[in-house]
Coordinates of C-alpha atoms and ligand atoms in Angstrom, one line a residue:
M2 CA 4.7 0.0 29.1
S3 CA 6.8 -3.1 29.7
D4 CA 10.1 -3.5 27.9
T5 CA 9.8 -4.4 24.2
T6 CA 12.1 -6.2 21.9
L7 CA 11.7 -5.8 18.1
V8 CA 13.1 -8.9 16.4
I9 CA 13.9 -8.3 12.8
F10 CA 14.1 -11.5 10.7
G11 CA 16.0 -10.9 7.5
A12 CA 18.0 -8.2 9.3
S13 CA 20.9 -8.2 6.7
G14 CA 18.5 -7.3 3.8
D15 CA 17.6 -4.3 1.9
L16 CA 14.3 -3.5 3.6
T17 CA 16.0 -3.4 7.1
Q18 CA 18.7 -1.0 5.9
R19 CA 16.6 1.1 3.6
K20 CA 13.3 1.4 5.5
L21 CA 13.1 -0.1 8.9
I22 CA 16.2 1.3 10.6
P23 CA 15.7 4.8 9.1
A24 CA 12.1 4.8 10.4
L25 CA 13.1 3.5 13.8
Y26 CA 15.9 6.0 14.1
N27 CA 13.6 8.9 13.2
L28 CA 11.0 7.7 15.6
Q29 CA 13.6 7.7 18.3
R30 CA 14.8 11.2 17.3
K31 CA 11.2 12.4 17.7
G32 CA 10.9 10.7 21.1
R33 CA 8.1 8.3 19.9
L34 CA 9.6 4.9 20.6
P35 CA 8.7 3.1 23.8
A36 CA 11.4 3.7 26.4
G37 CA 13.9 0.9 26.5
L38 CA 13.0 -0.6 23.1
R39 CA 15.6 -3.2 22.1
I40 CA 16.2 -4.1 18.4
L41 CA 17.5 -7.6 17.7
G42 CA 18.6 -8.4 14.2
F43 CA 18.3 -12.1 13.1
A44 CA 20.2 -13.2 10.0
R45 CA 22.6 -15.8 8.7
R46 CA 25.7 -13.6 8.2
P47 CA 28.6 -14.2 10.6
W48 CA 28.4 -10.7 12.1
D49 CA 28.8 -9.5 15.7
D50 CA 26.9 -6.6 17.1
A51 CA 29.5 -4.1 16.0
E52 CA 29.5 -5.3 12.4
F53 CA 25.7 -5.3 12.3
R54 CA 25.5 -1.8 13.7
A55 CA 28.1 -0.6 11.1
Q56 CA 26.0 -2.1 8.3
L57 CA 22.9 -0.3 9.6
R58 CA 24.8 3.0 10.0
A59 CA 26.0 2.8 6.4
G60 CA 22.4 2.3 5.3
L61 CA 21.2 5.2 7.3
E62 CA 23.9 7.5 5.9
Q63 CA 23.0 6.4 2.4
F64 CA 19.2 6.4 2.6
A65 CA 18.4 9.1 5.1
P66 CA 21.5 11.4 5.1
R67 CA 19.4 14.4 6.0
D68 CA 18.5 12.8 9.4
F69 CA 21.9 11.3 10.3
D70 CA 23.7 12.6 13.3
A71 CA 26.7 10.7 14.6
A72 CA 26.0 11.2 18.4
R73 CA 22.3 10.4 18.0
W74 CA 23.2 7.3 16.1
E75 CA 25.5 6.1 18.9
A76 CA 22.7 6.4 21.4
F77 CA 20.3 4.6 19.0
A78 CA 22.8 1.8 18.2
A79 CA 23.4 1.0 21.8
A80 CA 20.0 -0.7 21.8
V81 CA 20.8 -2.8 18.7
T82 CA 22.1 -6.3 18.9
Y83 CA 22.6 -9.2 16.5
F84 CA 21.7 -12.8 16.6
R85 CA 23.2 -15.2 14.0
G86 CA 20.6 -17.7 13.0
D87 CA 19.2 -19.7 10.1
L88 CA 15.5 -19.5 9.4
N89 CA 15.4 -23.1 8.2
T90 CA 16.9 -24.5 11.4
P91 CA 14.3 -25.1 14.2
A92 CA 17.0 -25.2 16.9
D93 CA 17.9 -21.6 16.0
F94 CA 14.5 -20.6 17.2
E95 CA 15.1 -22.3 20.5
L96 CA 18.4 -20.4 20.8
L97 CA 16.6 -17.2 19.9
G98 CA 14.3 -17.9 22.8
Q99 CA 17.3 -18.2 25.1
K100 CA 18.8 -15.0 23.7
L101 CA 15.5 -13.1 24.2
A102 CA 15.2 -14.3 27.8
E103 CA 18.7 -13.2 28.4
V104 CA 18.3 -9.7 27.0
E105 CA 14.9 -9.3 28.7
G106 CA 16.5 -10.3 32.0
G107 CA 13.8 -13.0 32.3
A108 CA 11.0 -10.4 32.7
A109 CA 7.7 -12.3 32.2
D110 CA 5.9 -9.2 31.0
A111 CA 8.4 -8.3 28.2
N112 CA 6.8 -7.7 24.8
R113 CA 8.0 -8.9 21.5
L114 CA 7.4 -7.6 18.0
Y115 CA 8.6 -10.1 15.4
Y116 CA 9.1 -8.4 12.0
L117 CA 9.4 -10.6 8.9
A118 CA 11.7 -8.6 6.6
T119 CA 12.4 -11.8 4.7
G120 CA 11.4 -13.4 1.4
P121 CA 7.8 -14.6 1.3
E122 CA 8.8 -18.2 1.3
Y123 CA 9.9 -17.8 5.0
Y124 CA 6.6 -16.3 6.3
G125 CA 5.0 -19.6 7.1
P126 CA 8.2 -21.3 8.3
V127 CA 9.2 -18.5 10.6
A128 CA 5.7 -18.4 12.2
A129 CA 5.9 -22.1 12.7
G130 CA 9.4 -21.9 14.1
L131 CA 8.3 -19.2 16.6
G132 CA 5.3 -21.3 17.5
A133 CA 7.2 -24.5 18.0
A134 CA 9.8 -22.8 20.2
G135 CA 7.0 -21.4 22.3
L136 CA 7.8 -17.8 21.2
A137 CA 4.3 -17.0 19.9
Q138 CA 2.7 -17.6 23.2
E139 CA 1.7 -14.4 25.0
A140 CA 3.0 -14.3 28.5
G141 CA 0.2 -12.3 30.3
A142 CA -2.7 -12.9 28.0
P143 CA -4.0 -9.4 27.0
E144 CA -7.6 -10.7 26.8
N145 CA -7.3 -11.3 30.6
G146 CA -6.5 -7.7 31.2
S147 CA -2.7 -8.1 31.4
R148 CA -1.0 -5.5 29.2
G149 CA 2.5 -6.9 29.2
G150 CA 3.9 -9.9 27.5
W151 CA 2.3 -9.5 24.1
R152 CA 3.7 -11.1 20.9
R153 CA 3.0 -9.6 17.5
L154 CA 4.0 -10.7 14.0
V155 CA 4.5 -8.1 11.2
I156 CA 4.4 -9.5 7.7
E157 CA 5.5 -7.8 4.6
K158 CA 4.0 -8.3 1.2
P159 CA 3.5 -10.3 -1.1
F160 CA 0.9 -12.2 0.9
G161 CA 0.3 -15.2 -1.3
R162 CA 0.2 -15.2 -5.1
D163 CA -3.5 -16.1 -5.4
L164 CA -6.4 -16.8 -3.2
E165 CA -5.5 -20.3 -2.5
S166 CA -1.9 -19.6 -1.4
A167 CA -3.0 -16.6 0.6
H168 CA -5.6 -18.8 2.4
A169 CA -3.0 -21.4 3.0
L170 CA -0.6 -18.8 4.4
N171 CA -3.3 -17.5 6.7
R172 CA -3.8 -21.0 8.0
E173 CA -0.1 -21.4 8.6
L174 CA 0.0 -18.1 10.6
H175 CA -3.0 -18.9 12.6
A176 CA -1.5 -22.3 13.6
A177 CA 0.9 -20.3 15.8
F178 CA -0.6 -16.8 16.2
Q179 CA -4.1 -15.5 16.7
E180 CA -5.4 -13.1 14.0
R181 CA -5.2 -10.1 16.5
Q182 CA -1.4 -10.8 16.8
V183 CA -0.8 -10.6 13.0
Y184 CA 0.0 -7.2 11.3
R185 CA 0.1 -7.5 7.5
I186 CA 1.8 -4.5 5.9
D187 CA 0.6 -2.6 2.9
H188 CA 2.9 0.4 3.0
Y189 CA 0.4 2.5 1.0
L190 CA -1.8 2.6 4.1
G191 CA 1.1 4.1 6.0
K192 CA 1.3 7.1 3.6
E193 CA -0.1 10.2 5.2
T194 CA -2.0 11.1 2.0
A195 CA -3.8 7.7 2.0
Q196 CA -4.7 8.1 5.7
N197 CA -5.9 11.5 5.0
I198 CA -8.6 10.1 2.7
L199 CA -10.7 9.0 5.7
F200 CA -10.1 12.4 7.4
F201 CA -11.0 14.3 4.3
R202 CA -14.3 12.3 3.9
F203 CA -15.3 11.9 7.5
A204 CA -13.8 14.9 9.4
N205 CA -15.7 17.3 7.1
T206 CA -19.4 17.6 6.2
I207 CA -19.3 19.0 2.7
F208 CA -17.9 16.1 0.7
E209 CA -19.9 13.1 2.0
P210 CA -23.3 14.3 0.6
V211 CA -22.0 14.2 -2.9
W212 CA -19.8 11.1 -2.5
N213 CA -22.2 8.7 -4.3
R214 CA -23.8 7.6 -7.6
N215 CA -26.0 10.7 -7.7
Y216 CA -23.0 13.1 -8.1
V217 CA -20.0 10.9 -9.0
Y218 CA -19.6 10.0 -12.7
S219 CA -16.4 7.9 -12.3
V220 CA -13.5 7.2 -10.0
Q221 CA -10.0 6.8 -11.4
I222 CA -7.0 5.5 -9.5
T223 CA -3.6 5.8 -11.2
V224 CA -0.3 4.6 -9.8
A225 CA 2.3 5.4 -12.4
E226 CA 5.9 4.6 -11.7
S227 CA 8.9 5.9 -13.7
V228 CA 11.2 3.2 -12.3
D229 CA 11.5 -0.1 -14.2
V230 CA 11.8 -3.5 -12.5
G231 CA 15.6 -3.0 -12.0
H232 CA 17.3 -5.7 -9.9
R233 CA 14.0 -7.2 -8.9
A234 CA 13.2 -8.8 -12.2
G235 CA 13.5 -12.3 -10.8
Y236 CA 10.7 -11.7 -8.4
Y237 CA 8.7 -9.4 -10.7
D238 CA 8.6 -11.8 -13.6
Q239 CA 6.8 -14.3 -11.4
A240 CA 4.5 -11.6 -10.0
G241 CA 3.5 -9.0 -12.6
V242 CA 1.7 -5.8 -12.0
L243 CA -1.6 -7.3 -10.8
R244 CA 0.0 -9.1 -7.9
D245 CA 2.6 -6.5 -7.2
M246 CA 0.4 -3.4 -7.2
F247 CA -3.3 -4.1 -7.7
Q248 CA -4.1 -6.8 -5.2
N249 CA -2.7 -4.6 -2.5
H250 CA -2.1 -0.9 -3.1
L251 CA -4.7 0.0 -5.7
L252 CA -7.5 -2.0 -4.1
Q253 CA -6.6 -0.5 -0.7
L254 CA -6.9 3.0 -2.1
L255 CA -10.2 2.0 -3.7
T256 CA -11.6 0.8 -0.4
L257 CA -10.7 4.0 1.3
V258 CA -12.5 6.0 -1.3
A259 CA -15.6 3.7 -1.5
M260 CA -16.1 2.5 2.1
E261 CA -19.0 3.6 4.3
P262 CA -18.3 5.6 7.4
P263 CA -17.4 3.3 10.2
A264 CA -19.0 4.1 13.6
S265 CA -15.6 4.5 15.2
F266 CA -12.0 4.7 14.2
N267 CA -11.0 1.4 15.7
A268 CA -9.2 -1.2 13.7
D269 CA -12.0 -3.7 13.3
A270 CA -14.7 -1.1 12.6
V271 CA -12.5 0.4 9.8
R272 CA -11.5 -3.0 8.4
N273 CA -15.1 -4.3 8.5
E274 CA -16.1 -1.5 6.2
K275 CA -13.2 -2.1 3.9
V276 CA -14.0 -5.8 3.6
K277 CA -17.6 -4.9 2.7
V278 CA -16.4 -2.8 -0.2
L279 CA -14.2 -5.6 -1.4
H280 CA -17.1 -8.1 -1.2
A281 CA -19.3 -5.6 -3.2
I282 CA -16.8 -5.5 -6.1
R283 CA -18.3 -7.4 -9.0
P284 CA -15.7 -10.1 -10.0
I285 CA -14.7 -9.9 -13.6
P286 CA -15.8 -13.1 -15.3
V287 CA -12.8 -15.0 -16.8
E288 CA -14.5 -15.1 -20.3
A289 CA -15.1 -11.3 -20.2
V290 CA -11.6 -10.3 -19.1
A291 CA -10.7 -8.8 -22.5
Q292 CA -13.6 -6.3 -22.2
H293 CA -12.7 -5.2 -18.7
T294 CA -8.9 -5.1 -18.7
V295 CA -5.8 -4.1 -20.6
R296 CA -2.4 -5.6 -20.1
A297 CA 0.9 -4.4 -21.4
Q298 CA 4.7 -4.7 -21.1
Y299 CA 7.3 -2.0 -21.6
R300 CA 9.4 -2.9 -24.6
K301 CA 12.8 -3.3 -22.9
Y302 CA 11.4 -5.5 -20.1
R303 CA 12.6 -8.7 -21.6
D304 CA 16.2 -7.4 -21.7
A305 CA 16.3 -7.2 -17.9
P306 CA 18.5 -9.9 -16.3
G307 CA 16.2 -12.4 -14.6
V308 CA 13.3 -12.0 -17.0
A309 CA 12.4 -15.2 -18.9
P310 CA 12.8 -15.1 -22.7
G311 CA 9.5 -14.2 -24.3
S312 CA 8.0 -13.4 -20.9
Q313 CA 4.3 -12.6 -21.0
T314 CA 4.4 -10.8 -17.6
P315 CA 2.5 -7.5 -17.7
T316 CA 4.2 -4.5 -16.3
Y317 CA 1.1 -2.3 -16.9
A318 CA -2.6 -3.0 -16.4
A319 CA -5.8 -1.1 -16.6
L320 CA -9.0 -2.4 -15.1
R321 CA -12.7 -1.3 -14.9
L322 CA -14.4 -2.4 -11.7
H323 CA -17.9 -1.9 -10.4
V324 CA -18.9 -1.7 -6.8
D325 CA -22.4 -3.3 -6.5
N326 CA -24.0 -1.4 -3.6
W327 CA -26.4 1.5 -3.2
R328 CA -23.8 4.1 -3.0
W329 CA -21.8 3.2 -6.1
Q330 CA -24.2 1.3 -8.5
G331 CA -23.4 2.4 -12.1
V332 CA -20.2 4.3 -11.2
P333 CA -17.2 2.8 -12.9
F334 CA -13.9 2.6 -11.0
Y335 CA -11.0 2.7 -13.4
L336 CA -7.6 1.5 -12.1
R337 CA -4.3 1.6 -13.9
S338 CA -0.7 1.1 -12.9
G339 CA 2.5 0.6 -14.7
K340 CA 6.3 0.7 -14.5
S341 CA 8.8 2.6 -16.7
L342 CA 6.3 5.4 -17.4
S343 CA 7.1 9.0 -18.0
S344 CA 6.7 10.1 -14.4
K345 CA 5.9 8.9 -10.9
S346 CA 2.4 9.9 -9.8
T347 CA -0.2 8.3 -7.6
E348 CA -3.6 10.0 -7.8
I349 CA -7.2 9.3 -7.2
I350 CA -9.7 11.4 -9.3
V351 CA -13.3 11.6 -8.4
Q352 CA -15.0 12.9 -11.4
F353 CA -18.4 14.5 -10.8
R354 CA -21.4 14.6 -13.2
R355 CA -21.9 17.5 -15.5
P356 CA -24.7 20.1 -14.6
P357 CA -28.1 18.7 -15.5
H358 CA -29.0 21.8 -17.5
V359 CA -26.9 24.5 -19.1
M360 CA -28.5 27.9 -19.1
F361 CA -25.6 29.8 -20.7
N362 CA -25.2 30.6 -24.3
F363 CA -21.8 29.1 -25.0
A364 CA -20.0 29.4 -28.3
P365 CA -20.7 26.4 -30.5
G366 CA -18.6 23.4 -29.4
H367 CA -18.0 24.7 -25.9
R368 CA -18.8 22.1 -23.4
L369 CA -18.7 22.4 -19.6
S370 CA -16.0 20.1 -18.1
S371 CA -17.1 18.0 -15.1
N372 CA -15.8 19.0 -11.7
T373 CA -13.0 16.8 -10.4
L374 CA -11.5 16.2 -7.0
S375 CA -8.0 15.0 -7.2
I376 CA -6.4 13.3 -4.2
C377 CA -2.7 13.5 -4.9
I378 CA -1.1 10.7 -3.0
Q379 CA 2.5 11.3 -4.3
P380 CA 4.5 13.3 -5.2
D381 CA 3.2 16.8 -4.7
E382 CA 0.9 15.5 -1.9
G383 CA -2.3 17.3 -1.6
I384 CA -5.9 17.7 -2.9
H385 CA -7.1 19.7 -5.8
L386 CA -10.7 20.7 -6.7
R387 CA -11.3 21.7 -10.2
F388 CA -14.4 23.7 -11.1
E389 CA -15.6 26.0 -13.8
A390 CA -15.2 29.8 -13.5
K391 CA -16.3 32.6 -15.7
V392 CA -13.5 34.0 -17.9
P393 CA -13.2 37.6 -16.9
D394 CA -14.1 40.2 -19.5
S395 CA -16.0 37.6 -21.5
A396 CA -19.8 37.5 -21.7
Q397 CA -20.4 33.9 -21.1
D398 CA -17.1 32.0 -21.5
T399 CA -15.9 29.5 -18.8
R400 CA -12.7 27.8 -18.0
S401 CA -11.7 25.1 -15.5
V402 CA -9.7 26.4 -12.5
D403 CA -8.2 24.8 -9.5
M404 CA -8.4 25.2 -5.8
D405 CA -5.3 23.5 -4.4
F406 CA -4.2 22.2 -1.0
H407 CA -0.6 21.1 -0.6
F408 CA 0.7 19.4 2.5
R409 CA 4.0 21.2 2.2
D410 CA 2.4 24.7 2.2
S411 CA 0.1 24.0 5.1
F412 CA 2.3 21.8 7.2
G413 CA 5.9 22.5 6.1
E414 CA 8.4 21.0 3.7
N415 CA 9.3 17.9 5.7
A416 CA 6.0 17.3 7.4
L417 CA 5.3 13.9 5.8
P418 CA 7.1 11.1 7.5
D419 CA 7.9 7.8 5.7
A420 CA 5.1 5.3 5.8
Y421 CA 7.2 2.9 7.8
E422 CA 7.4 5.3 10.8
R423 CA 3.6 5.2 11.2
L424 CA 3.4 1.5 10.6
L425 CA 6.1 0.5 13.0
L426 CA 4.8 2.8 15.7
D427 CA 1.2 1.5 15.3
A428 CA 2.4 -2.2 15.5
L429 CA 4.4 -1.3 18.6
N430 CA 1.3 0.4 20.1
G431 CA -1.1 -2.4 19.1
D432 CA -3.2 -0.4 16.6
A433 CA -3.9 -2.6 13.6
S434 CA -6.1 -0.1 11.7
L435 CA -3.5 0.4 9.0
F436 CA -2.8 -3.3 8.6
T437 CA -4.6 -5.7 6.3
R438 CA -6.7 -8.3 8.1
G439 CA -6.7 -11.9 7.0
D440 CA -10.2 -11.9 5.5
E441 CA -9.5 -8.6 3.8
I442 CA -6.5 -10.0 2.0
E443 CA -8.5 -13.0 0.8
A444 CA -11.3 -10.7 -0.3
A445 CA -8.8 -8.8 -2.4
W446 CA -7.5 -11.9 -4.0
R447 CA -11.0 -12.9 -4.9
I448 CA -11.1 -9.9 -7.2
I449 CA -7.7 -10.4 -8.7
D450 CA -7.8 -14.2 -9.2
P451 CA -10.3 -14.3 -12.0
V452 CA -8.3 -11.7 -13.9
L453 CA -5.1 -13.6 -13.5
K454 CA -6.9 -16.8 -14.6
G455 CA -8.4 -14.9 -17.6
W456 CA -5.1 -13.6 -18.6
E457 CA -3.8 -17.2 -18.8
S458 CA -6.8 -18.4 -20.7
P459 CA -7.8 -18.2 -24.4
H460 CA -10.0 -15.2 -23.4
A461 CA -6.9 -13.1 -22.5
P462 CA -6.7 -9.7 -24.1
P463 CA -3.5 -9.3 -26.2
L464 CA -0.3 -8.2 -24.4
H465 CA 0.4 -4.7 -25.7
F466 CA 3.7 -3.0 -25.6
Y467 CA 4.7 0.5 -24.7
E468 CA 7.9 2.5 -24.8
S469 CA 9.8 3.3 -21.6
G470 CA 9.2 6.9 -20.6
S471 CA 5.8 7.0 -22.4
A472 CA 2.4 7.5 -20.9
G473 CA 1.7 3.7 -21.3
P474 CA 0.0 1.7 -24.1
A475 CA -2.3 3.4 -26.5
E476 CA -4.7 0.6 -25.9
A477 CA -5.4 1.9 -22.4
E478 CA -6.6 5.2 -23.9
A479 CA -8.8 3.3 -26.4
F480 CA -10.1 1.1 -23.5
I481 CA -11.6 4.0 -21.6
A482 CA -12.6 5.9 -24.8
R483 CA -14.9 3.0 -25.6
D484 CA -16.8 4.0 -22.5
G485 CA -17.0 7.5 -23.8
R486 CA -14.5 8.7 -21.2
A487 CA -10.8 9.6 -20.9
W488 CA -8.1 9.2 -18.3
L489 CA -7.8 12.3 -16.2
S490 CA -4.9 13.9 -14.4
G491 CA -5.4 16.4 -11.7
C492 CA -2.3 16.5 -9.7
G493 CA 1.2 17.8 -10.3
H494 CA 0.6 21.3 -11.4
Ligands
BG6_14 C1 5.9 -2.1 -3.9 C2 6.1 -2.8 -5.2 O1 5.0 -2.7 -3.1 O2 5.5 -0.7 -4.1 C3 7.0 -2.1 -6.1 O3 6.5 -4.1 -4.9 C4 6.6 -0.6 -6.2 O4 7.1 -2.7 -7.3 C5 6.4 0.0 -4.9 O5 7.7 0.0 -6.9 C6 5.9 1.4 -5.0 O6 5.9 2.1 -3.8 P1 5.9 3.6 -3.7 O7 5.8 3.9 -2.3 O8 7.2 4.0 -4.3 O9 4.8 4.1 -4.5

């Protein structure tokens, strides 16, 4: 492979220190990075290379102390340099171009990965700045068979704050870059347990035959967080849980569970199927938003610095969605997520139908539980299958039991890398399967937009409140109980 430079915009920020550098360092430790990879940090601070490296080293020691090794760090840091520049100054992109040509030694086939670890307000301007300075232009056009000289742009979330702004941002990006050059991050897709969903479904034969409306009674996706909004209140108060978690992470998990098998594991084949699922989701009408959603806020939220007085921003939501296609017709998908809850847990529960006929003579009141398959995304990563077993030494009593798979038992305690390792490596290798395509992101906004609008309309459900450290608002229980169902939990035991 030709030489590659990774340019990190927003290099003095939290994401670079906390996630990107530890991931790159670990990839290098494992020998996975392309030989000769250079890392160039772009930020406004008046640092030189040594100061920048010191800053990154401190981050690594703080956020990934287990992996840190001084000698290894020195070898890694030798490839790290700093460029002082301002994202608002077009001339700085010209200077960046000169700097890149200098570090690349003028090699025409040198590759560049531009990583936008900046605030979202810079995504459009940086793409435009790169375009105007001729830095988006691929040197040896890959479509003509030349492998070198590629330019790729990695973009963090949030990608827009509604359909219109996401569409506008896509247009801005496409003015400088082609879609195949753009890699939009949803870090949930970099989680091994999320990637494993497709392997679980399509590398086995026994699950797919029951993965449909004939056997599945409901699907529940829960992303519970114990952290509160912390120092991000300024951003969060403008976003809220739907934009922060549902438009991206929860809908991405839903597509992995609901999609049809692609013919191949290539980026477009996979993403085509995900887009089809998003298009099949029935939009919630604005006037019916109270029947299909719950919104709530943890009680202390308004005390956080940066939160507007009397803020109506929800920190918790529950949604019922329907996927209108042959596979899923009539199967509700319940999604919920919130902050400041009792524990952190991301799980997907596929609840199967009860047996059609019960031949046993159970004691009065004894009801068979439905079988459930729990995909435990985090923590306690694994998969649990719950089914009924005969209670020994009873005539006809049953109890639910679990068959468990845990990644740590099968693959070792530290087998699961951080999501950013996979994503950075894939972007460097040109594999976009785990990145969100432009049309996919817009399709997701098409589902979230009417709910956001409904919540700002007279049809909005009341904003409920819940205690920090609780399981969430009581209304979420009542919401699902009205469908004759209950939230299930199958992981973490
Ligand atoms: C981010 C959200 O995308 O995901 C945060 O902006 C949230 O609010 C985080 O806390 C959750 O990620 P994880 O990997 O901890 O589940």
